[in-house]
Coordinates of C-alpha atoms in Angstrom, one line a residue:
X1 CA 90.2 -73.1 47.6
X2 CA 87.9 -75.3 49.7
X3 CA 89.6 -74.1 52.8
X4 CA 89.6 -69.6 52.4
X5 CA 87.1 -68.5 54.2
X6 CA 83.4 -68.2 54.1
X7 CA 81.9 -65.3 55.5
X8 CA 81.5 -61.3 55.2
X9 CA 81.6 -61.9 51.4
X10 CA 86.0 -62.7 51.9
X11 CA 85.8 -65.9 50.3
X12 CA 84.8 -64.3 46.8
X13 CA 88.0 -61.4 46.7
X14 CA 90.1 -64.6 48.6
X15 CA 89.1 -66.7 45.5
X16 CA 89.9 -63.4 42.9
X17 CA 93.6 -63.7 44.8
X18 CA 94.5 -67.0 44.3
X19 CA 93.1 -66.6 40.9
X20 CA 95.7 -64.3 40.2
X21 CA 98.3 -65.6 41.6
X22 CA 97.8 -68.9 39.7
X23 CA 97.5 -66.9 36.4
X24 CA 100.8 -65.0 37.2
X25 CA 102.9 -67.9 37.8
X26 CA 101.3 -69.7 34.8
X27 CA 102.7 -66.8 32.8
X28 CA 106.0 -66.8 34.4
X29 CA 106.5 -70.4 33.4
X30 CA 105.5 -69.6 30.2
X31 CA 108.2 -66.8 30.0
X32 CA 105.6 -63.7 30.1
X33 CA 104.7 -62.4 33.1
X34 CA 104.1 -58.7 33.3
X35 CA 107.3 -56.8 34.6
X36 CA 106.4 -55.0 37.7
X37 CA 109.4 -54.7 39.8
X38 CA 110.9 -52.1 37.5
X39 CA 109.9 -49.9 34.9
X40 CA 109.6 -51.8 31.6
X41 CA 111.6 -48.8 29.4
X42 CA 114.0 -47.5 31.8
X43 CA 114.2 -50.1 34.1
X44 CA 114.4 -48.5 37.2
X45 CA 112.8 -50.1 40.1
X46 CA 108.9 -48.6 40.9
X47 CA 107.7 -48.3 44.7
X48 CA 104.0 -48.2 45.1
X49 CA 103.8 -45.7 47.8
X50 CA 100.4 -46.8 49.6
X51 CA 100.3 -43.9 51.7
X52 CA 99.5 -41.4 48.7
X53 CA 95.8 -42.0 47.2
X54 CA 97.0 -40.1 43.8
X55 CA 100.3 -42.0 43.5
X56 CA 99.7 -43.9 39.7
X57 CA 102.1 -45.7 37.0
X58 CA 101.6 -47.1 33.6
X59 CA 101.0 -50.8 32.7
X60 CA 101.0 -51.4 28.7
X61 CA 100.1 -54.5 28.0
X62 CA 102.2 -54.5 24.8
X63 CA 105.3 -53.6 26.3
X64 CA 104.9 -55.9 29.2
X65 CA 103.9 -54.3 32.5
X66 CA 104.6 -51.1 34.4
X67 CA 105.9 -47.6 32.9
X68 CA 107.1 -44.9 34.8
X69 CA 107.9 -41.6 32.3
X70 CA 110.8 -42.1 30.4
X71 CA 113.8 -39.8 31.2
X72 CA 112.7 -39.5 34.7
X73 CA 113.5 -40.7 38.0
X74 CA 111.0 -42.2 39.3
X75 CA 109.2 -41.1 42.4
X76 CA 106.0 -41.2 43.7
X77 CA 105.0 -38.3 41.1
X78 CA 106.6 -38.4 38.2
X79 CA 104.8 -41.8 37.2
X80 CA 102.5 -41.0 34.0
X81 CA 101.6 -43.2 31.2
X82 CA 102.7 -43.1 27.9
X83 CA 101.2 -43.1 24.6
X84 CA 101.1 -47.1 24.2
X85 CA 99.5 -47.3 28.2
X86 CA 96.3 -49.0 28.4
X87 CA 95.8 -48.2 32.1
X88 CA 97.2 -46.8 35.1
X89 CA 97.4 -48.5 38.2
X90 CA 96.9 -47.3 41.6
X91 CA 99.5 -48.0 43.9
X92 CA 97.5 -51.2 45.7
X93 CA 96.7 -52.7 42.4
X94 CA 100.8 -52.0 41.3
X95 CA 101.6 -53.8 45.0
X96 CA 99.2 -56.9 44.8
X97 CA 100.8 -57.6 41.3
X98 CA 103.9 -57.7 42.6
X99 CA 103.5 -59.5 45.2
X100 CA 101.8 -62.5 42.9
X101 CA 105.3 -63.4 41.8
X102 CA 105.9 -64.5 45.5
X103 CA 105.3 -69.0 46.3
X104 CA 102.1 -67.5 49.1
X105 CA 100.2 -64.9 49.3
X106 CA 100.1 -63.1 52.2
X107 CA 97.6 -64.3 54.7
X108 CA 94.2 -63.1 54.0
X109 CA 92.9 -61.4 57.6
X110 CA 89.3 -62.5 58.5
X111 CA 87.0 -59.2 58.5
X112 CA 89.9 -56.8 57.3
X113 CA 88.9 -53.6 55.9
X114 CA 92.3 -52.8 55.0
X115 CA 92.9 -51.7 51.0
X116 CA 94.8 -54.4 50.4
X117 CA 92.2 -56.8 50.5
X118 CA 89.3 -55.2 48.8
X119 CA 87.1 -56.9 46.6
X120 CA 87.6 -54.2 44.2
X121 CA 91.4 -54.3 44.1
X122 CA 91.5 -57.6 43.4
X123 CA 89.3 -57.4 40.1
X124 CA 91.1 -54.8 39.1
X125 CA 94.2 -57.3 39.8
X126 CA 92.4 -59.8 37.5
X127 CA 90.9 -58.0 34.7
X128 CA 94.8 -56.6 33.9
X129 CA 95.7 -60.6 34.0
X130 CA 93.0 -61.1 31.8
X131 CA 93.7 -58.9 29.5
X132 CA 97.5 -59.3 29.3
X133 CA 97.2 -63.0 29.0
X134 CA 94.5 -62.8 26.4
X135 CA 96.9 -60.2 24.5
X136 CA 100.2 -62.4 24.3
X137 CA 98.3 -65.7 24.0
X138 CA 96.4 -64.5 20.9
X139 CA 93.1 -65.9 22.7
X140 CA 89.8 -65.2 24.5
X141 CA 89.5 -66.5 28.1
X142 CA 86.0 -67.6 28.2
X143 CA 86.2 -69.0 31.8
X144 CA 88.4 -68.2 35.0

């Protein structure tokens, strides 16, 4: 942590990254993390498509992670939440969480404007950790 950068405001969404990524893999060694490769009903595989701004999918926190609609094949948009969805994730949000199951993260660019590295993405990112972790642990997190 000492070592992200400093300036331009990075190190804060840098810090909300590797955050994440340490709450992810804390879950996965606990047995829980959130599915997000595939849907969590019908178990097909769900690919963010970053190019489309409307492009959205499911995560229930009670049935562990991302829902695409049920008895569809899914494609960029026929993703719509179900009755037992607490949110819907855009597909940046749906493609940093998957990538939080990987050892890195990818490098973090100094001044990048890209989506990918937003400030806002990443608490996104961290409030649905928050919240799912809170959920199956049966406990408040107080402090990150």
């Amino acid at each position: 942590l000492e070592q992200l950068p400093k300036t331009n405001g990075e190190r804060s969404y840098a810090v909300l990254a590797y955050l994440a990524q340490a709450v992810f893999h804390l879950l996965a060694l606990a047995g829980m993390a959130p599915q997000l490769q595939a849907c969590c009903l019908t178990k097909s595989t769900i690919s963010p498509d970053l190019s489309n701004p409307n492009w959205r999918v499911g995560f229930s926190i009670a049935s562990g992670g991302a829902i695409a609609s049920q008895g569809e094949e899914p494609t960029p948009t026929t993703y719509h939440p179900l009755p037992t969805t607490q949110t819907q994730l855009n597909a940046t949000e749906l493609t940093l969480l998957q990538q939080l199951a990987q050892p890195e993260l990818p490098p973090i660019p100094e001044n990048s404007s890209h989506q990918f590295f937003s400030h806002t993405s990443w608490v996104s990112v961290e409030r649905i950790l928050r919240q799912y972790t809170e959920y199956h642990f049966g406990r408040t997190i107080r402090s990150a």
